[in-house]
Coordinates of C-alpha atoms and ligand atoms in Angstrom, one line a residue:
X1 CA 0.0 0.0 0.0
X2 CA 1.0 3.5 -0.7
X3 CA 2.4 6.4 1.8
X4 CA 3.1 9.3 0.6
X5 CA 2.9 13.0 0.2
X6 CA 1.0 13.9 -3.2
X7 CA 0.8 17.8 -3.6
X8 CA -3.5 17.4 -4.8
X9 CA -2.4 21.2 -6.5
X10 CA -0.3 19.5 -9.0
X11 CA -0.7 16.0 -8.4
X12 CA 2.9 15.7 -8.4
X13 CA 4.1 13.2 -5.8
X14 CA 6.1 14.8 -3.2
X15 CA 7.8 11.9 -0.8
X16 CA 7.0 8.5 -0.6
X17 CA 7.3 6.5 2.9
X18 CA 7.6 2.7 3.9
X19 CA 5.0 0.9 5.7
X20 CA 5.6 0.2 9.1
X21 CA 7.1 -3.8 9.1
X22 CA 5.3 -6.4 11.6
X23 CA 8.1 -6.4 14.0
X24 CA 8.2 -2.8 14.4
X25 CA 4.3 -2.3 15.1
X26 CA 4.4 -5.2 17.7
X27 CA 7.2 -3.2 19.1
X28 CA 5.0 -0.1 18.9
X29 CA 2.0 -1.9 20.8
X30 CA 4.1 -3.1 23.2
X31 CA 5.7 0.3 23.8
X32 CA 2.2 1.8 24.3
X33 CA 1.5 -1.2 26.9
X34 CA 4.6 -0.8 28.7
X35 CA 3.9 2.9 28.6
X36 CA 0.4 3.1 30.2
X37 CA 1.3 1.0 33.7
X38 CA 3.5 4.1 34.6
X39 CA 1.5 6.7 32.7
X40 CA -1.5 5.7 34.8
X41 CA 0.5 6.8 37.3
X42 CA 1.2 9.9 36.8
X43 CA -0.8 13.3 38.6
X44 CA -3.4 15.0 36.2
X45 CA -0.3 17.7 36.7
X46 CA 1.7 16.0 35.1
X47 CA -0.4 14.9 32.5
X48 CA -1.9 18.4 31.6
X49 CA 1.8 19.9 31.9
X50 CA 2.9 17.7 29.0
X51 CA -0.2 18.4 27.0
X52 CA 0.5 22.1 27.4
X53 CA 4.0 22.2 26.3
X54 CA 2.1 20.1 23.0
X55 CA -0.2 22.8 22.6
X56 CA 2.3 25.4 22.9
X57 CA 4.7 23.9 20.5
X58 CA 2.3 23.4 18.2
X59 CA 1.6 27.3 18.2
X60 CA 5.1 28.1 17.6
X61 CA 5.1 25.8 15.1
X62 CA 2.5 27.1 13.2
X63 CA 3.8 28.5 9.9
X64 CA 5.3 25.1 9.2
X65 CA 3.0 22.7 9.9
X66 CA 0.3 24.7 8.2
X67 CA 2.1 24.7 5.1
X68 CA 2.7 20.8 5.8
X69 CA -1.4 20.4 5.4
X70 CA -2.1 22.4 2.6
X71 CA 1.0 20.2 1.0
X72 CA -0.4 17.2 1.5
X73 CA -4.7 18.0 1.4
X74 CA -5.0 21.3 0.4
X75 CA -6.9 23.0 2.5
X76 CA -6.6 27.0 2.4
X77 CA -3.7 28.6 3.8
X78 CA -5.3 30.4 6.3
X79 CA -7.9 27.5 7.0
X80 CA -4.5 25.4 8.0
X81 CA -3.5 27.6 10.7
X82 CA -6.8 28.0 11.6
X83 CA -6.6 24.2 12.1
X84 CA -3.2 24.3 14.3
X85 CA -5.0 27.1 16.8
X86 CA -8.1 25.0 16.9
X87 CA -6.4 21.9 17.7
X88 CA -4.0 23.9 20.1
X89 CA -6.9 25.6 22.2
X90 CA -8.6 21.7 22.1
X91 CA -5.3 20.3 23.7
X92 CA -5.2 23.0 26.5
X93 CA -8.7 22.6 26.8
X94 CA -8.3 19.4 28.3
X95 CA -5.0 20.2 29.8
X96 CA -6.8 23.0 31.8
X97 CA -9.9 21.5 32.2
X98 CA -9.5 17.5 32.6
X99 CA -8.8 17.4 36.4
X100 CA -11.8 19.3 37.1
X101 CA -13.8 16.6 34.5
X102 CA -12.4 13.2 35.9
X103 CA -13.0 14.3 39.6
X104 CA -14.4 12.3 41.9
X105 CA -18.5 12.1 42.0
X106 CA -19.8 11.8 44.9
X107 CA -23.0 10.0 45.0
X108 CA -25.4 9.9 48.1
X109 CA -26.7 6.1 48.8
X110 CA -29.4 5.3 51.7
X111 CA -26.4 3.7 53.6
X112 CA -22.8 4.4 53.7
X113 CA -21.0 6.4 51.0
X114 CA -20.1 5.8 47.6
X115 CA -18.3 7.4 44.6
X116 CA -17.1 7.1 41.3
X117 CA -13.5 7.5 40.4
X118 CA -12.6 7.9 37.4
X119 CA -9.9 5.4 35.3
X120 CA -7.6 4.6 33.0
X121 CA -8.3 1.6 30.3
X122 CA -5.0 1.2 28.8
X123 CA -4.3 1.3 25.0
X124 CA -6.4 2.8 22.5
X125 CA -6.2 2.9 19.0
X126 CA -7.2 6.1 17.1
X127 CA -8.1 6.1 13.4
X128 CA -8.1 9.6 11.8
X129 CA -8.8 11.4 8.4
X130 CA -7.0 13.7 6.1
X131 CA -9.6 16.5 6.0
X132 CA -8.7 17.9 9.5
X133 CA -5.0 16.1 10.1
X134 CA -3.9 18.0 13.1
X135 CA -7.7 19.2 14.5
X136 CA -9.0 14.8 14.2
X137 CA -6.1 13.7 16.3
X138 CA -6.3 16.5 19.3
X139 CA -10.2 15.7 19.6
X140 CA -8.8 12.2 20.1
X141 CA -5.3 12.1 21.7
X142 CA -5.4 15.1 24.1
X143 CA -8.4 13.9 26.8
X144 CA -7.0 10.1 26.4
X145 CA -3.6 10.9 27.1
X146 CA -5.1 13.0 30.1
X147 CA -7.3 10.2 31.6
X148 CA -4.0 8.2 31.4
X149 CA -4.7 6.2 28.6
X150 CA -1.5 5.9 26.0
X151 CA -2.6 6.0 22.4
X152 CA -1.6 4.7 19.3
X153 CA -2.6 6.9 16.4
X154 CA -3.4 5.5 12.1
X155 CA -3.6 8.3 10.4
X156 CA -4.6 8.8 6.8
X157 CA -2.0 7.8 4.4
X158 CA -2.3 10.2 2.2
X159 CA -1.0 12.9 5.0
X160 CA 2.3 10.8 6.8
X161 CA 4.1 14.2 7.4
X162 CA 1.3 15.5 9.3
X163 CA 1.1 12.5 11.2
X164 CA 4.9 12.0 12.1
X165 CA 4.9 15.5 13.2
X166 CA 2.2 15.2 15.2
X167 CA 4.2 12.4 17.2
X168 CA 7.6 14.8 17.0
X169 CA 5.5 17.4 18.7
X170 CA 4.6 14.7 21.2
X171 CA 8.5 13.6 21.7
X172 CA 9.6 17.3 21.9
X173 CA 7.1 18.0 24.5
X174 CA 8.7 15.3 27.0
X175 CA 6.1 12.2 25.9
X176 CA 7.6 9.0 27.7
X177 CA 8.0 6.5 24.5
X178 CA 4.4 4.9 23.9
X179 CA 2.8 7.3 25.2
X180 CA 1.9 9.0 22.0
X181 CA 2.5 6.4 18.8
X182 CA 2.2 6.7 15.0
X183 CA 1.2 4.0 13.3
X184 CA 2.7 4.5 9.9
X185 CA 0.1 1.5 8.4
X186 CA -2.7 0.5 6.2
X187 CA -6.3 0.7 7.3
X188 CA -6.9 -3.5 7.0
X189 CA -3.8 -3.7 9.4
X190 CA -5.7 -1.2 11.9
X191 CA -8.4 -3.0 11.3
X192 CA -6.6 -6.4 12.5
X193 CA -5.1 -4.5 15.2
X194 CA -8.5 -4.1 17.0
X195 CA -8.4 -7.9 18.1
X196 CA -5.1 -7.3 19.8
X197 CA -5.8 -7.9 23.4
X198 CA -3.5 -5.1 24.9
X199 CA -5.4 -2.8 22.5
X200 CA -8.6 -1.6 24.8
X201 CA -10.4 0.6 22.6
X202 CA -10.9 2.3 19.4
X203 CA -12.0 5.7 18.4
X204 CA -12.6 6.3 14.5
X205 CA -13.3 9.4 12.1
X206 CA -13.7 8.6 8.4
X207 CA -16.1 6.6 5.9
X208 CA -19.1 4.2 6.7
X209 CA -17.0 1.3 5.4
X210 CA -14.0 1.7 7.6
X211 CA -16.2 2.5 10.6
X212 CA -18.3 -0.7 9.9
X213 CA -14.7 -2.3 9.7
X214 CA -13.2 -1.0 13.1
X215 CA -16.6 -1.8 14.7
X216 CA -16.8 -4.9 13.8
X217 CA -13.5 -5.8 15.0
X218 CA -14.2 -4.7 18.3
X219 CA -17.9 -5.8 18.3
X220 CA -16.4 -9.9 18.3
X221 CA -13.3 -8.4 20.6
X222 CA -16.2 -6.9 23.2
X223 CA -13.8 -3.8 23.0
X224 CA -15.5 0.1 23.4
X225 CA -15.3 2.4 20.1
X226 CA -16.3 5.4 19.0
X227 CA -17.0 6.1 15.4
X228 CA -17.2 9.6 13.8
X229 CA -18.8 9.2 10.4
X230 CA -20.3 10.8 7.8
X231 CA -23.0 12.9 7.1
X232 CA -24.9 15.3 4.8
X233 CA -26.1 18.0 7.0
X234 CA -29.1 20.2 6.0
X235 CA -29.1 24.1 6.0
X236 CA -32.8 25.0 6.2
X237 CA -33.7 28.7 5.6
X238 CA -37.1 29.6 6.8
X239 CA -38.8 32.7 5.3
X240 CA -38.4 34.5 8.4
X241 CA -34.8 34.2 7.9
X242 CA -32.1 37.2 7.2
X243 CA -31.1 35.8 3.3
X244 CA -28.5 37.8 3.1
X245 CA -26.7 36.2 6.0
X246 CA -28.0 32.9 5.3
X247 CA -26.4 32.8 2.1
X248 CA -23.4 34.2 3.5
X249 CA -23.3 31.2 5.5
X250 CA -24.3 28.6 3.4
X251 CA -21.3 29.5 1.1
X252 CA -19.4 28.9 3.9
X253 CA -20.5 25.9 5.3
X254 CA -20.5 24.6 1.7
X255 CA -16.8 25.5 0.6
X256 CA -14.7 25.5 4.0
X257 CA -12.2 23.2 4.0
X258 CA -12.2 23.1 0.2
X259 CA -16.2 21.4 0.4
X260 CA -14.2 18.3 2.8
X261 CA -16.4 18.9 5.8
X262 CA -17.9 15.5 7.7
X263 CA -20.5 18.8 8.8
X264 CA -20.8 20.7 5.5
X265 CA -24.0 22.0 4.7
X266 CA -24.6 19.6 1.5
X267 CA -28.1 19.9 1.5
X268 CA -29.3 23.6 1.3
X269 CA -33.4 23.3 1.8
X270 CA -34.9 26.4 1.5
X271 CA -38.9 26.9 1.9
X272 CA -41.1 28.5 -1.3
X273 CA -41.2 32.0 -0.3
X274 CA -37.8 32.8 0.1
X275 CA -36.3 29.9 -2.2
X276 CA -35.7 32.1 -5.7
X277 CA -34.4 34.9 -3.5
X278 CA -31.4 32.6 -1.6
X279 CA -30.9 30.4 -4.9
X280 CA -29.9 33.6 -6.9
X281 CA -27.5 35.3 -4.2
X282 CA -25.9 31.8 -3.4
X283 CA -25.2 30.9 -6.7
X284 CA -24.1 34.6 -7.5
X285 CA -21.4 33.8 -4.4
X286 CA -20.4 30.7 -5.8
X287 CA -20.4 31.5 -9.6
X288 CA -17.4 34.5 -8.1
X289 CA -15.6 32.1 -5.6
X290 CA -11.5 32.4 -6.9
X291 CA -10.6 29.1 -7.6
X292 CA -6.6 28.1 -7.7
X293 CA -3.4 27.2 -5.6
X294 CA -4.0 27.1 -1.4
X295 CA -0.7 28.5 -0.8
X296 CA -2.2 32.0 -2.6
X297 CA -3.8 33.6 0.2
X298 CA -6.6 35.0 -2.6
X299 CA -7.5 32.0 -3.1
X300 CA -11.1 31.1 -2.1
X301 CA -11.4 27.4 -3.5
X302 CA -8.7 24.7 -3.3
X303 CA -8.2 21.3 -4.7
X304 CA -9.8 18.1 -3.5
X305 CA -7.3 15.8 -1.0
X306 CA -6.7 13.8 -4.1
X307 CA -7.5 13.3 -7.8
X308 CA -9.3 9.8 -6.5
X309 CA -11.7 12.2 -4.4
X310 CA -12.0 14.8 -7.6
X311 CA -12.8 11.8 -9.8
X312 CA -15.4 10.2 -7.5
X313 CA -17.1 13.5 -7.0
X314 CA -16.9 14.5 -10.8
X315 CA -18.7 10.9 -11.1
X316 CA -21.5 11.3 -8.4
X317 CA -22.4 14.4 -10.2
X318 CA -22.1 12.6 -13.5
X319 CA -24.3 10.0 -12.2
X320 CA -27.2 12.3 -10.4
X321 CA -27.1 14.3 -13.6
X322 CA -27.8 10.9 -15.3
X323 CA -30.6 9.6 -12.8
X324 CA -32.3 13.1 -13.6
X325 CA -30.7 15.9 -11.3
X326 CA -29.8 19.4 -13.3
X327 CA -26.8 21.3 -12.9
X328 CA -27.4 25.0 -12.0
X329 CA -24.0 26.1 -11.2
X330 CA -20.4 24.4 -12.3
X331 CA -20.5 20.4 -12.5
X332 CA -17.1 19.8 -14.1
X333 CA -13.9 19.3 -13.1
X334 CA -11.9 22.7 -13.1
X335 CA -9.6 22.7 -16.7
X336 CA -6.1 22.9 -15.4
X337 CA -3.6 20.2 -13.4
X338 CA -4.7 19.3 -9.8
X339 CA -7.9 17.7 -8.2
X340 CA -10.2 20.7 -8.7
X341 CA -13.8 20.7 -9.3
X342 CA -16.3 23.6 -9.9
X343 CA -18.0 24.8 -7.5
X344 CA -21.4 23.4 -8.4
X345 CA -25.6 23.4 -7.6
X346 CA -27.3 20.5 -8.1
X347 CA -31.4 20.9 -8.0
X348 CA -34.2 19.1 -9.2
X349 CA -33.1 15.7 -6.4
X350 CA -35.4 13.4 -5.4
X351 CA -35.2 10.0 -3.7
X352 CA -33.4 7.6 -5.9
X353 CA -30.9 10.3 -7.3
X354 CA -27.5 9.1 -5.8
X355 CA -26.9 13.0 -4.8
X356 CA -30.0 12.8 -2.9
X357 CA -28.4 10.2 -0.4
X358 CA -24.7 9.8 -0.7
X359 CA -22.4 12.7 1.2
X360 CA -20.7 14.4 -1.3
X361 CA -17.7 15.4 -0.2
X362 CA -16.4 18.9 -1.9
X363 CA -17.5 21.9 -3.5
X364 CA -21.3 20.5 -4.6
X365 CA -24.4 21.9 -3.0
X366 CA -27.5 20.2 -3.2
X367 CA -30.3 22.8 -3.5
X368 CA -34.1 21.9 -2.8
X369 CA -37.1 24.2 -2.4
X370 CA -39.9 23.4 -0.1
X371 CA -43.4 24.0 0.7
X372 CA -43.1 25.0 4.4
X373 CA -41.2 24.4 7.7
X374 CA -42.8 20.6 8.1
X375 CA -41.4 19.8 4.5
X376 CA -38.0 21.3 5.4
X377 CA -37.9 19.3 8.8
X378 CA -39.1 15.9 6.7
X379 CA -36.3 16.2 3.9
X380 CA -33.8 17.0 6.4
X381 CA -34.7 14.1 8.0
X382 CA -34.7 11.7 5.2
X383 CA -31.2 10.7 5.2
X384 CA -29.3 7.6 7.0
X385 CA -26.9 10.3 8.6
X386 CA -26.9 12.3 11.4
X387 CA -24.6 14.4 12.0
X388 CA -25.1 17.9 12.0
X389 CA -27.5 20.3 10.7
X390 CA -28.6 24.4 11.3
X391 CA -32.2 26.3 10.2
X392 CA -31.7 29.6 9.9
X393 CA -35.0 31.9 11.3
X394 CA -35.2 35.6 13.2
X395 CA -37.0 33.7 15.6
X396 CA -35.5 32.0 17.7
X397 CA -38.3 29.7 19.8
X398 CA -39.1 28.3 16.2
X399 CA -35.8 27.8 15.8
X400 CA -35.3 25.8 18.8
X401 CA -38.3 24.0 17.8
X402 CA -37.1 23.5 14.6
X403 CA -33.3 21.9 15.6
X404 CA -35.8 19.8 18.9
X405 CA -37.6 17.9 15.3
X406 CA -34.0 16.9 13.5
X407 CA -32.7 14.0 14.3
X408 CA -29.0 14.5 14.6
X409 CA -26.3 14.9 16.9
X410 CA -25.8 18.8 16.9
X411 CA -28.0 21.3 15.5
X412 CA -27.0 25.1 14.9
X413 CA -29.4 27.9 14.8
X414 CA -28.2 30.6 12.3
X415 CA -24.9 28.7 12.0
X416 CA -23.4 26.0 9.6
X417 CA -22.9 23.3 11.8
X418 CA -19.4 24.4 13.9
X419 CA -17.0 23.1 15.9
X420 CA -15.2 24.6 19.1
X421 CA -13.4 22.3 21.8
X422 CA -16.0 22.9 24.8
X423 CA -18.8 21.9 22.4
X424 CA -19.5 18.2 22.1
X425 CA -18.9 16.6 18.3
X426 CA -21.0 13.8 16.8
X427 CA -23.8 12.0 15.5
X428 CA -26.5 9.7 15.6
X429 CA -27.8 6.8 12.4
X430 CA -25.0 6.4 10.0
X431 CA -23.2 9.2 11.2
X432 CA -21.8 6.9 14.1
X433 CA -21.8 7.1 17.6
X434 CA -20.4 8.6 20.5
X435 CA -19.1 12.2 21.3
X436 CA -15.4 14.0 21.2
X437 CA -14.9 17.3 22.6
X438 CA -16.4 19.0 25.6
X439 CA -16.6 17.4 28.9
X440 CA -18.3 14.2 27.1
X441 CA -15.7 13.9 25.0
X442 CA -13.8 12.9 28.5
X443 CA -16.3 10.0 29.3
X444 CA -16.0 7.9 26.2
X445 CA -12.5 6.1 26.8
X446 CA -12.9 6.0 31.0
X447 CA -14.0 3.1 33.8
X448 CA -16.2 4.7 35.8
X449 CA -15.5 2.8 38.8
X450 CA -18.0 2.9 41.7
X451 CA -16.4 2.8 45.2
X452 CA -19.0 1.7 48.1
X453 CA -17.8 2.1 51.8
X454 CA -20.4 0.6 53.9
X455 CA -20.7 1.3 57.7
X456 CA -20.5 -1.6 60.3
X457 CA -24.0 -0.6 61.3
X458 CA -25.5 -0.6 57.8
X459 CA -28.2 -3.4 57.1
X460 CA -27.9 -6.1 54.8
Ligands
LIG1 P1 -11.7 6.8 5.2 O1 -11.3 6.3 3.8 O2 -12.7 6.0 5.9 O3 -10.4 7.0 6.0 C1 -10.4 7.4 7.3 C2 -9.3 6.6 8.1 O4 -9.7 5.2 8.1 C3 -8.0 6.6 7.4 O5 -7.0 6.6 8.3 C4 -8.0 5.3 6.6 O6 -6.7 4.8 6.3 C5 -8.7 4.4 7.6 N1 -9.3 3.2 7.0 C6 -9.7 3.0 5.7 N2 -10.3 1.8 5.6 C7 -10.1 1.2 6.8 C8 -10.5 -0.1 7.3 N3 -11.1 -1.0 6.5 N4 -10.2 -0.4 8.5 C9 -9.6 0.5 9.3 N5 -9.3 1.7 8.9 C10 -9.5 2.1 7.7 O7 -12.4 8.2 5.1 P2 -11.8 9.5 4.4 O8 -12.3 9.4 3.0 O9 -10.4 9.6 4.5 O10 -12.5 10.6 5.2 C11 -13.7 11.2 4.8 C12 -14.8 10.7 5.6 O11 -14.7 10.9 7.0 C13 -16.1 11.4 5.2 O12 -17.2 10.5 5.2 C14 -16.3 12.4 6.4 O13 -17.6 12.8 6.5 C15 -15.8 11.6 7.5 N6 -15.5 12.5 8.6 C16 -16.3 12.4 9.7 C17 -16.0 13.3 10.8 C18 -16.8 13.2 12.1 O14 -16.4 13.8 13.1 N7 -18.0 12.7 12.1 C19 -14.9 14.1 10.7 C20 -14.1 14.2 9.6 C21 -14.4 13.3 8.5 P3 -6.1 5.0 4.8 O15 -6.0 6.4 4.6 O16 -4.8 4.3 4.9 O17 -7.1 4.3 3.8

């Protein structure tokens, strides 16, 4: 299988690495194992000292390991050190936070006392995704390492620098070795990983298929995991909405990250009265976006991660077009080297048009007009993911009302669906399950050990 850096501006392939040999990931597990009996014996001190010299380091090192992302995914310039503040202010988050989170609970029985304290599991394994290299693996690594868990990360092989210097960060912060681990491997090796028995856990973020993969491992292994899918969030604009924000927002959540959001707004559903109003404006926005290199700070719209993910998007679009879907807006891919694609409306979906169900990961919205409120709710709701979702309304009761009808796992009122560490991240049906980030994103990886002292007097 291939490692390697391949710039997706040029498609030129930058640096190729080996694959990691049996012997040396054995030696990595065991490392990690060795690692956690005296890592779960550290002080939450300790533990959020070294996550703050991470998170600092990481800000220093900005510039470069920005560059590093938009190299290897290319993501926006500014987006990627967006990423690296993001993913810094997530590790502190739990550095200044986690003691407080994994304190003792005090519980009040009829007799005696009791608590729950708060543990360590061991090993974990943690599968992450090109689209946000350095943001996936803080979410993950930063409130393990501070429960005491050591992890061992597989990263995306189509971003290895990112992921060796996320583990450099790690080793120039102080990490004992094993504490923090790259796994420089395929995804079927991770996989087969899961049904090591020092491995205790497994958090994912990527595809259905790999998810279904991970979880089924640990399904026969009885082992915890955590899977961060996909989804294809709506963006419902009531006719009570501001449309001039709304489609500054939609254009947003639409392109950020190059259209390579698990939360983009892929399905804009707009109702009647205010649907020829936003459709104009947005496509408008879209039709002017500045297309070309990452590294260009004008730039407004990258390339895809790859020229696989151009070709498969330039191929569901071929496909809905086929299956009866029109193209408002773009469609094609952009005519010059690299894995660009327009940015592109789709209208006229309905259910057995592959755009109306698959995610479609990059610059393709999905437009649909709707009677009324109930309609948006219904469409929004007919899709196998949940992830996020936002409605956008001056008022804000029906809003609430609104988000209370969507069945997802996060909701944003006058927002793209967003992400910021003290809010918790995930979804519900296909989307996966589970939660990072916030306090919940604490409790996911953690024995929650009850401690009972009973009272010689107590009854039976
Ligand atoms: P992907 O192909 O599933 O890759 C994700 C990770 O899984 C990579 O490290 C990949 O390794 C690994 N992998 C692939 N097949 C595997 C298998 N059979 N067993 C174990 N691991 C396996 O997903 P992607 O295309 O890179 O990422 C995009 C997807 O992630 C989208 O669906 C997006 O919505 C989702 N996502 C979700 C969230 C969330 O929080 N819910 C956040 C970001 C992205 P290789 O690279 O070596 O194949």
């Amino acid at each position: 299988m291939s490692i390697q850096t391949v710039n997706p501006t040029t498609n030129k392939t930058v640096r190729s690495f080996e694959e990691m040999t049996d012997e040396a990931l054995e030696a990595a597990v065991a490392r990690a194992t060795l690692a956690f009996n005296d890592w779960r014996k550290t002080s939450y001190e300790q533990r959020a000292a070294l996550l703050h010299k991470v998170a600092t380091l990481m800000r220093e090192k900005k510039e470069t390991l920005a560059r590093i992302i938009t190299l290897e995914m290319g993501k926006l310039i500014s987006q990627a050190e967006a990423e690296i503040d993001l993913s810094a202010n997530i590790i502190d988050y739990y550095s200044s936070n986690g003691a407080k989170f994994l304190a003792d609970k005090t519980l009040k029985p009829e007799y005696g006392k009791a608590f729950i304290r708060y543990s360590p599991i061991g090993v974990l394994l943690g599968v992450e995704p090109w689209n946000f290299p350095f943001y996936q693996v803080a979410r993950f690594a930063a409130p393990n390492i501070m429960i005491g868990n050591t992890v061992l990360v597989k990263h995306a092989s189509i971003v290895p620098q990112c992921a060796i210097l996320l583990e450099d960060l790690f080793k120039a912060a102080g990490a004992p070795a094993g504490v923090y681990t790259n796994l420089l491997i395929s995804g079927k090796r991770a996989s087969t990983l899961v049904s090591d028995k020092r491995i205790k856990g497994v958090s994912l973020t990527g595809s259905e298929a790999a998810g279904a993969s991970v979880a089924a491992a640990a399904g026969r292994n009885l082992k915890k995991s955590v899977l961060e899918l996909g989804g294809s969030d709506a963006f419902i604009v009531l006719e009570d909405a501001d449309i001039d924000k709304a489609v500054e927002w939609a254009v947003v959540g639409r392109i950020n990250n190059n259209g390579e959001c698990c939360v983009a707004a892929k399905r804009i559903i707009a109702v009647e009265p205010v649907a020829d109003e936003f459709l104009r404006k947005f496509k408008e926005k879209l039709a002017h976006l500045k297309v070309g290199d990452p590294m260009d700070r004008a730039t407004e719209l990258g390339p895809l991660s790859s020229e696989e993910a151009a070709v498969q998007l330039a191929d569901q679009v071929k496909r809905s077009v086929e299956a009866g879907a029109k193209v408002l807006l773009g469609g094609k891919r952009v005519d010059r080297p690299g894995a660009f694609m327009e940015p592109t409306i789709l209208t006229d979906l309905k259910p057995g048009i592959p755009a109306y169900h698959e995610e479609l990961f990059g610059p393709v919205a999905s437009f649909y007009r709707v009677k009324d409120e109930q309609a948006a709710i219904d469409l929004a709701n007919d899709s196998d993911f949940g992830l996020g979702g936002s409605v956008f309304t001056r008022d804000i009761e029906r809003g609430k009302r609104v988000a209370d009808q969507i069945d997802t796992g996060m909701v944003f009122i006058n927002h793209p669906t967003w992400t910021k560490e003290e809010l918790p991240f995930g979804g519900t049906k296909r989307s996966g399950y589970g939660r990072e980030l916030s306090e919940l994103g604490i409790d996911e990886f953690v024995n929650k050990k009850l401690i009972r002292v009973s009272e010689l007097t107590d009854p039976f």
